[in-house]
Coordinates of N, CA, C and O in Angstrom, one line a residue:
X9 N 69.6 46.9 96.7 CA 68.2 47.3 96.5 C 67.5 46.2 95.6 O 68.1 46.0 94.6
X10 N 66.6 45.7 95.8 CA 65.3 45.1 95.4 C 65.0 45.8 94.0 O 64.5 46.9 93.9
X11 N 65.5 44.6 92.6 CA 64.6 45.5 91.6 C 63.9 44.5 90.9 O 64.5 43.4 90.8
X12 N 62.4 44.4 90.3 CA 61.9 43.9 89.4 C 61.4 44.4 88.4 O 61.3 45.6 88.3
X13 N 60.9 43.6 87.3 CA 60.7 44.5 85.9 C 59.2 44.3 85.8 O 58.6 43.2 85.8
X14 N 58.8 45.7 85.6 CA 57.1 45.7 85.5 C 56.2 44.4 84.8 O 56.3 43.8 83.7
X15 N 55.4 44.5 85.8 CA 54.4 43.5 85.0 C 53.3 43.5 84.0 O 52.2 43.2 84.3
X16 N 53.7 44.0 82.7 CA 53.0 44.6 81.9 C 52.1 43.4 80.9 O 51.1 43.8 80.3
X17 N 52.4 42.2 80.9 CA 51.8 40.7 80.4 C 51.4 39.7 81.0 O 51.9 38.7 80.5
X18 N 50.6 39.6 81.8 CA 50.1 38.5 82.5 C 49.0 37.8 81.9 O 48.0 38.3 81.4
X19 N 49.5 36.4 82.1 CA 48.8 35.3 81.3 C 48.2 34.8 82.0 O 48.6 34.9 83.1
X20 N 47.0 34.0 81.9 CA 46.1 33.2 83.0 C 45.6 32.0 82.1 O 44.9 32.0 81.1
X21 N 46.1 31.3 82.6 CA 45.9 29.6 81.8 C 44.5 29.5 82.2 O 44.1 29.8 83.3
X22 N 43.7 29.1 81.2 CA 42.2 28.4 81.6 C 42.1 27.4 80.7 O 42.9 27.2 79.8
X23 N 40.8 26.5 80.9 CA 41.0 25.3 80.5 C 39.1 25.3 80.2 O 38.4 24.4 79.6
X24 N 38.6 27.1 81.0 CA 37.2 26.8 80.8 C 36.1 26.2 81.9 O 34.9 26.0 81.9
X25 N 37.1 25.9 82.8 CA 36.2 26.0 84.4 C 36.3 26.9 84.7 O 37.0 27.9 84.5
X26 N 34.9 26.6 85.9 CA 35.4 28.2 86.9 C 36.1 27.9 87.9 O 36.1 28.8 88.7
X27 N 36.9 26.8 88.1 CA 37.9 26.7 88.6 C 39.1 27.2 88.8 O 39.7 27.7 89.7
X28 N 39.3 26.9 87.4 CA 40.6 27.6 86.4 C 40.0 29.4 86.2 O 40.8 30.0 85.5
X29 N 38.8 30.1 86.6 CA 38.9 31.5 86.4 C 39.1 32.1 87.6 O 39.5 33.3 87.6
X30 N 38.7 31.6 89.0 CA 39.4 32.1 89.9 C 41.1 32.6 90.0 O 41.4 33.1 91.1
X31 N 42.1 32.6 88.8 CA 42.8 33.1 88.8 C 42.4 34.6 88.4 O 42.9 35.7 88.7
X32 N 41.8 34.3 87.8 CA 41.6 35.7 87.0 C 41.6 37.4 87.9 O 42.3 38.4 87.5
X33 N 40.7 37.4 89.0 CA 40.7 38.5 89.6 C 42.2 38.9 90.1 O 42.7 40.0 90.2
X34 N 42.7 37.6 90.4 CA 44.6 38.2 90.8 C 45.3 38.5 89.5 O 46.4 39.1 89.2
X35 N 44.8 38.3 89.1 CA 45.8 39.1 87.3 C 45.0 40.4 87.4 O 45.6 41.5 87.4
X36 N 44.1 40.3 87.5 CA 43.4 42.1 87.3 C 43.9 42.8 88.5 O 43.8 44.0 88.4
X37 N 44.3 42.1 89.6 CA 45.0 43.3 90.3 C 46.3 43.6 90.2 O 46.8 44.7 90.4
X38 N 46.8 42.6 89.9 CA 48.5 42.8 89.2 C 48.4 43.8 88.2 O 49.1 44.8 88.2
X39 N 47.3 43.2 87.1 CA 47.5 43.8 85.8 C 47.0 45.6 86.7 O 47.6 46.4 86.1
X40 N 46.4 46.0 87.4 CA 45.9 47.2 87.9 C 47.0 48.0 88.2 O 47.4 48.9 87.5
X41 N 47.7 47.4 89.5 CA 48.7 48.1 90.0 C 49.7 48.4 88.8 O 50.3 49.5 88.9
X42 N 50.1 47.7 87.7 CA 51.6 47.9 86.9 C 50.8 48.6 85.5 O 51.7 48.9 84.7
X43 N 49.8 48.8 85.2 CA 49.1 49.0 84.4 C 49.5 48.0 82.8 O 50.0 48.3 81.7
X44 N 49.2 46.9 83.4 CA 49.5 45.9 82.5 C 48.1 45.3 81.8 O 47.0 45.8 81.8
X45 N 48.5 44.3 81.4 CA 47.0 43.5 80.5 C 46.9 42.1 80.5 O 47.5 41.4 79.7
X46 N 46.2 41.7 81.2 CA 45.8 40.4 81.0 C 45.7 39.8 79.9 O 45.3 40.3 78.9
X47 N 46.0 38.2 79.9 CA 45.8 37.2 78.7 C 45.4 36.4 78.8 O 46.3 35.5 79.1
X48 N 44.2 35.9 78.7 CA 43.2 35.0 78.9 C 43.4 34.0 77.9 O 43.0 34.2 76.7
X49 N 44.4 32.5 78.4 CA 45.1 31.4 77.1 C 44.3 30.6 77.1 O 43.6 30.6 78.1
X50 N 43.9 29.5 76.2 CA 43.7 28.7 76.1 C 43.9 27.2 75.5 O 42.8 27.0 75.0
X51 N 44.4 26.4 75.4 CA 44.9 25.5 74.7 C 43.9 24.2 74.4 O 43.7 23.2 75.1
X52 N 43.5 24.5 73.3 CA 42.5 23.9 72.9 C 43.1 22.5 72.0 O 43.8 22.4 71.0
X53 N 42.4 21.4 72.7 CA 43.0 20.2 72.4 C 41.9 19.2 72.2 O 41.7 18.3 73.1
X54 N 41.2 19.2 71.0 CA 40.0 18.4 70.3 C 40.4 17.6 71.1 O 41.5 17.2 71.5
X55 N 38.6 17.1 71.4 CA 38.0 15.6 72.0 C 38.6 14.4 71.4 O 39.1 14.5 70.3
X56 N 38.7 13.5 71.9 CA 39.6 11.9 71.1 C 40.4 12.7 69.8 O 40.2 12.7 68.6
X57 N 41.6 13.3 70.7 CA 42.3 14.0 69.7 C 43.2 12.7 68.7 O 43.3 12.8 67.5
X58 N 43.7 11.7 69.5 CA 44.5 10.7 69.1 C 43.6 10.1 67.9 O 44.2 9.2 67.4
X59 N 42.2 10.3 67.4 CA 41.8 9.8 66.2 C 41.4 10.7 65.4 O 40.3 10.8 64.9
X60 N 42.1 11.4 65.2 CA 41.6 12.9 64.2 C 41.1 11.9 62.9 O 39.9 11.6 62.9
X61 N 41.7 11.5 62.1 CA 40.9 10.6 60.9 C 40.1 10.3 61.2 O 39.2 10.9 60.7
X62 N 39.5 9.1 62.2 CA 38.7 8.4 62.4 C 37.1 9.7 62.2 O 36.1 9.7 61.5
X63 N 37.8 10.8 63.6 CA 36.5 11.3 63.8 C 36.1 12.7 62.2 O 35.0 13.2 62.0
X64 N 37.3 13.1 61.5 CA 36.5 13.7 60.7 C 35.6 12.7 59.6 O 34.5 13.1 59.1
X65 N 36.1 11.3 59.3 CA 35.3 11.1 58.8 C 33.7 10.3 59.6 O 32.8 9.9 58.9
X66 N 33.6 10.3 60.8 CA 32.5 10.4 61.6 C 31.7 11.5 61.6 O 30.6 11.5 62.2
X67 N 32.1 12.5 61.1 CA 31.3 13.7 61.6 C 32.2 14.7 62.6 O 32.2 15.9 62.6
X68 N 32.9 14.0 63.4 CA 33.0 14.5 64.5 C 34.2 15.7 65.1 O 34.6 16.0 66.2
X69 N 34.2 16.0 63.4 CA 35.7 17.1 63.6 C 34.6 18.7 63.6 O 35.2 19.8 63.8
X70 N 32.9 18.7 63.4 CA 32.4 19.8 63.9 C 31.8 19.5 64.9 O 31.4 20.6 65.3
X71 N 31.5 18.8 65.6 CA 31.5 18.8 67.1 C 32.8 19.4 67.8 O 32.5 20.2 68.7
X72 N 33.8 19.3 67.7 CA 35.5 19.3 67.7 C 35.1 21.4 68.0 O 35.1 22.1 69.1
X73 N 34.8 21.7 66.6 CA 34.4 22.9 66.2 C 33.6 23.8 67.0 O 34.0 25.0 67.3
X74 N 32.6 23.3 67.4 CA 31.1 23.9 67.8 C 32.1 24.1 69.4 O 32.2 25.1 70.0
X75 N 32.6 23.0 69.7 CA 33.3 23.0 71.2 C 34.2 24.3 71.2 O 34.2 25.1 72.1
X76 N 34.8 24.4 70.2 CA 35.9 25.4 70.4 C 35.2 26.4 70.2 O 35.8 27.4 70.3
X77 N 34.1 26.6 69.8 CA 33.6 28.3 69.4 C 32.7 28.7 70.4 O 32.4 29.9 70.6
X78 N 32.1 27.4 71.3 CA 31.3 28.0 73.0 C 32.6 28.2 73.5 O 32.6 29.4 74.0
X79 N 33.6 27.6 73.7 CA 35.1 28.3 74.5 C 35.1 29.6 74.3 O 34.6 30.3 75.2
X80 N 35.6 30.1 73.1 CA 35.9 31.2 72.7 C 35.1 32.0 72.9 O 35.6 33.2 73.1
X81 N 33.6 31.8 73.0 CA 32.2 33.0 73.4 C 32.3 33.2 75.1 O 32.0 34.0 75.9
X82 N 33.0 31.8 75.2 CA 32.7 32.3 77.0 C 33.9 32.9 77.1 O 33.8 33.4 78.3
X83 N 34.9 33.3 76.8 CA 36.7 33.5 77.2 C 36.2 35.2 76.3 O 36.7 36.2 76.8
X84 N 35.4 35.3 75.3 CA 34.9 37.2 74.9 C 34.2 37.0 76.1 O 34.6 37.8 77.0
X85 N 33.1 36.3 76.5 CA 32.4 37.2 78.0 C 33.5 37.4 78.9 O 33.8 38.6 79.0
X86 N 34.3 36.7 79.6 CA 35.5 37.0 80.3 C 36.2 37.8 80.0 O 36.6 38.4 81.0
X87 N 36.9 38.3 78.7 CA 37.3 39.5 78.6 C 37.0 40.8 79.0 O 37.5 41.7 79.6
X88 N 35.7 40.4 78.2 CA 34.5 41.7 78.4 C 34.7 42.5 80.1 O 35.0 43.6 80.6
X89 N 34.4 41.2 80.6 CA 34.3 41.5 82.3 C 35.5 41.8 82.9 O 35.5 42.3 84.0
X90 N 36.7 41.5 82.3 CA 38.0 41.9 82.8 C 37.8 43.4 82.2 O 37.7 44.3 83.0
X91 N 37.8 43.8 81.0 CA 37.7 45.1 80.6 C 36.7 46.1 81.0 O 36.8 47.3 80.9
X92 N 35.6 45.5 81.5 CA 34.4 46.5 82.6 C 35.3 46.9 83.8 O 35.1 47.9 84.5
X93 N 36.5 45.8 84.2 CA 37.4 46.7 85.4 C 38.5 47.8 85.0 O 39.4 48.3 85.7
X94 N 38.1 48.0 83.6 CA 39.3 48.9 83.8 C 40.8 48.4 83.1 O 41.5 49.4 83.0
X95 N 41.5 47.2 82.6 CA 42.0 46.9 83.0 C 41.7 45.9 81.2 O 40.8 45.2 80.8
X96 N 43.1 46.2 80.4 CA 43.4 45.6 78.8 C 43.4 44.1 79.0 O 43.9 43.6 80.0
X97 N 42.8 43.4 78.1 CA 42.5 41.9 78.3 C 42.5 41.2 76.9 O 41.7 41.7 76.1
X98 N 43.0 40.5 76.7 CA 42.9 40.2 75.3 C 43.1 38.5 76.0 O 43.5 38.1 77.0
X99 N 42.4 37.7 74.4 CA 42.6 36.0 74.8 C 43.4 35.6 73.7 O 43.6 36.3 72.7
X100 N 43.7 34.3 73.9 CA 44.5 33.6 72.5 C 44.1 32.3 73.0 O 44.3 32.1 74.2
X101 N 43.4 31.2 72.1 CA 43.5 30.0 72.0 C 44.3 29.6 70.8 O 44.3 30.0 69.7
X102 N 45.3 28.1 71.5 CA 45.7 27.7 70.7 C 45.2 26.1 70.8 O 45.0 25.3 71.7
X103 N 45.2 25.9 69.2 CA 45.1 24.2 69.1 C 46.1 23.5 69.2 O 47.1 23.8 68.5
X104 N 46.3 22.5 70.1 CA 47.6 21.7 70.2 C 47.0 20.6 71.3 O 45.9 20.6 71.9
X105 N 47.9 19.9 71.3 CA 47.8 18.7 72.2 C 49.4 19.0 73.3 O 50.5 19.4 73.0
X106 N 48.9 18.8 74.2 CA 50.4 19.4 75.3 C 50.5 20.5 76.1 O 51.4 21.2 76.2
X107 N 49.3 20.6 76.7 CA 49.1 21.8 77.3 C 50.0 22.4 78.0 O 50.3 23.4 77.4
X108 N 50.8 22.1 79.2 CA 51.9 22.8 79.7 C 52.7 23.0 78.6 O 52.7 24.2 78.1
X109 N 53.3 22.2 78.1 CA 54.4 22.9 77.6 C 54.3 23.6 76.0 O 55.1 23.8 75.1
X110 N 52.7 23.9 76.1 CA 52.1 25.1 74.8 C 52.0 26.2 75.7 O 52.6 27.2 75.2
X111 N 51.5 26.4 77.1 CA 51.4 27.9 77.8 C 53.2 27.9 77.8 O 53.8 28.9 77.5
X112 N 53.8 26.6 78.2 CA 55.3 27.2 78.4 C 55.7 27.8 77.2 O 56.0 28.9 77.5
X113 N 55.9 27.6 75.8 CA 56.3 28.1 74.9 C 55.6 29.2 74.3 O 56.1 29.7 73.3
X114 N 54.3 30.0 75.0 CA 53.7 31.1 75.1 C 54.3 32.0 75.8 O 54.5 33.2 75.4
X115 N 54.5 31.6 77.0 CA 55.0 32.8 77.8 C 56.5 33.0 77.1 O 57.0 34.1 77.0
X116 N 57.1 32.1 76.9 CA 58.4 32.1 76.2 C 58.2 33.5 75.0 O 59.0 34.4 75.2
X117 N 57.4 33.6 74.0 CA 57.4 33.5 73.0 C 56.8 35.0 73.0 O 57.1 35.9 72.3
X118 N 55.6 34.9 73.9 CA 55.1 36.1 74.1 C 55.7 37.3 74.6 O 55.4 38.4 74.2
X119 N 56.7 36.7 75.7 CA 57.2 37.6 76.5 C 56.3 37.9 77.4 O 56.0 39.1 77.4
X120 N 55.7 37.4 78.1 CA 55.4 36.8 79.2 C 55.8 37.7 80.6 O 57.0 37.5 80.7
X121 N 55.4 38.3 81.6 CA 55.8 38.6 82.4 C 55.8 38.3 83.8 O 56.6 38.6 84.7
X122 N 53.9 37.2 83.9 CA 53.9 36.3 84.8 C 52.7 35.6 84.5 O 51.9 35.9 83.7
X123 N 52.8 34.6 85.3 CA 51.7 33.6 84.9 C 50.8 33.4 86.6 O 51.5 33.1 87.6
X124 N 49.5 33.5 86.7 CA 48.8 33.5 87.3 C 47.8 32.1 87.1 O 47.3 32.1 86.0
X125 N 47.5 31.1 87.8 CA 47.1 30.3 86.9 C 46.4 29.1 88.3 O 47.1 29.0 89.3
X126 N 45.4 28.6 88.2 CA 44.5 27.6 89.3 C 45.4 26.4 89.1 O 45.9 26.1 88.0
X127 N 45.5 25.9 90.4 CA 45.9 24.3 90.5 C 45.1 23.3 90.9 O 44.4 23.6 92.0
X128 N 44.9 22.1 90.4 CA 43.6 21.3 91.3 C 44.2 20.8 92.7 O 43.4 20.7 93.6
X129 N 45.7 20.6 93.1 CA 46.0 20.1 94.1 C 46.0 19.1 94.5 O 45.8 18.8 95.7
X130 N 46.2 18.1 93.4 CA 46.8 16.6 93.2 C 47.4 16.3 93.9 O 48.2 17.3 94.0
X131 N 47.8 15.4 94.7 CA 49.5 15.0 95.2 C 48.9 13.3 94.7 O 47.9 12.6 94.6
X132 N 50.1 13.1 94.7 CA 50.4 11.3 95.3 C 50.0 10.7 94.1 O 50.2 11.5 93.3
X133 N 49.6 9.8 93.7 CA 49.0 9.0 92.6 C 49.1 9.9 91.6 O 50.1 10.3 91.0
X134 N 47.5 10.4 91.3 CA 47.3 11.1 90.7 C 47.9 12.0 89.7 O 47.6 12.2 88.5
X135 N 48.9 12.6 90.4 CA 49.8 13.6 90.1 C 51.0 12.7 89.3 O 51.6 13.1 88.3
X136 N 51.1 11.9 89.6 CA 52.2 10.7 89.3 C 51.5 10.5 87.3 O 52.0 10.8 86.3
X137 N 50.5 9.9 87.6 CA 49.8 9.3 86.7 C 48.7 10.6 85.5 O 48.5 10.5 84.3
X138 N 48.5 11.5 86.2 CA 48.4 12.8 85.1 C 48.9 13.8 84.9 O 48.7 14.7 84.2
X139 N 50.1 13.5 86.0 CA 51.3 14.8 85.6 C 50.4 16.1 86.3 O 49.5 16.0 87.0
X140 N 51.0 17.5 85.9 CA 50.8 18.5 86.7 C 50.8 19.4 86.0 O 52.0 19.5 85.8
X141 N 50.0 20.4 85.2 CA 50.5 21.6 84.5 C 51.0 22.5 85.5 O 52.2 22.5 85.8
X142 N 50.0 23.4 86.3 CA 50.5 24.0 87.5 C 52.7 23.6 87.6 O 53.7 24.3 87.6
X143 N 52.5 22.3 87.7 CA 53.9 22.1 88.0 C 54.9 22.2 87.1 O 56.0 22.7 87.3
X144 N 54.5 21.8 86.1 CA 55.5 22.2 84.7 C 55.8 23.6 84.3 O 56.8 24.0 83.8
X145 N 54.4 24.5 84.7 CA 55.2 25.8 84.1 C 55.7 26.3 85.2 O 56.5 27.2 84.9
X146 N 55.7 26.0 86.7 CA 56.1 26.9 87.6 C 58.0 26.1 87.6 O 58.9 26.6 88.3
X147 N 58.1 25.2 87.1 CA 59.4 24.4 86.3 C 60.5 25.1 85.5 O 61.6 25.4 85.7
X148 N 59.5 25.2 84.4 CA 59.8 25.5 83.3 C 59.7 26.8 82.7 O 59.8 26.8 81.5
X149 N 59.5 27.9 83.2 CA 59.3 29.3 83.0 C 60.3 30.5 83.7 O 60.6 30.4 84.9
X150 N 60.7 31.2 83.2 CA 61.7 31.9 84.0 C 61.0 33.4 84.2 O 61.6 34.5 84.0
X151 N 60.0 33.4 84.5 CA 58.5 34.2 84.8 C 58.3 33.8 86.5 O 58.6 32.7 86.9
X152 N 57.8 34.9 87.6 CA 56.9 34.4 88.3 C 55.6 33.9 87.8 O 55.0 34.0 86.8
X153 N 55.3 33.1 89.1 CA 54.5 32.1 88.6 C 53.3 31.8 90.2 O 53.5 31.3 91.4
X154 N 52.1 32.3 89.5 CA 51.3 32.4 90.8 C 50.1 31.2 91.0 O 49.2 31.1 90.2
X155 N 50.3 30.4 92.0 CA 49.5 29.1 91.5 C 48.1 29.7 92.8 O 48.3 30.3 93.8
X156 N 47.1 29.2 92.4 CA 45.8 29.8 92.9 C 45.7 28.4 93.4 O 46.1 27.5 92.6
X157 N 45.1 27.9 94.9 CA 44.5 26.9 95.5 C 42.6 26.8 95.5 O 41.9 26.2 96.4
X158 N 42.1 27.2 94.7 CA 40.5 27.9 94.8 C 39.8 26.7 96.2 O 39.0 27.0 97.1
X159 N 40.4 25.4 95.9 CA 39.8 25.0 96.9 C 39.7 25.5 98.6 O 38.8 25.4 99.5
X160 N 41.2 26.2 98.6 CA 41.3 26.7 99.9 C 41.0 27.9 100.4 O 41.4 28.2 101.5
X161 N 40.1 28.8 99.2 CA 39.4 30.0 99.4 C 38.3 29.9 100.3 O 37.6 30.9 100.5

């Protein structure tokens, strides 16, 4: 017999497109059916992160700031609207540089029960030369792992 273990934590990587929130409605039906809760991540990784000195003393570590706090107002509207369905939503941004493998050490950490999450659908070059989040956590996670095509909607 067929067993799996409820899906009571689903995570949904965004980056803050609406690209990346087209996963979102498949986490709310997951999160529906198992009566679980969505987690709206984000890994926030300051502008010309590689000159942090340079840019605080430019000014430019509240710009840095102001960026991460429109994130965070749009990711409470997205909550909000996941919680008008019914349906526990909470967000976490984290600052870091290394995005895949900060959601990988999230779901790790969090306990995680699946990850729902948009792909741009790179191949060839590209993919070579900016790597793949999509591909690292569906790698590196011992979670299902649901990769969203939005282009092919």
């Amino acid at each position: 017999m067929f067993q799996h273990r409820p899906l009571k934590k689903i995570v949904v990587p965004t980056d803050g497109s609406a690209w990346s929130e087209r996963a979102i409605p498949y986490a709310v039906d997951f999160a529906r059916v198992g009566g679980g809760e969505v987690i709206l991540l984000h890994v926030f990784t300051p502008p010309m992160h590689e000159f942090v000195d340079s840019l605080a003393i430019a000014g430019e570590y509240e710009l840095a700031n102001r960026i991460r706090e429109e994130i965070k107002q749009h990711l409470l509207s997205l909550r909000n609207e996941v919680r008008d369905e019914n349906v526990d939503c909470r967000l976490h941004i984290i600052d870091a540089v290394g995005i895949a493998q900060h959601i990988c050490d999230y779901v790790e950490a969090e306990k995680i029960d699946m990850v729902v999450m948009t792909t741009h659908g790179h191949s060839g070059l590209v993919r070579l030369v900016f790597g793949s989040v999509a591909n690292k956590v569906m790698h590196d996670v011992n979670v299902p792992v649901l990769v969203i095509r939005p282009d092919l909607e």
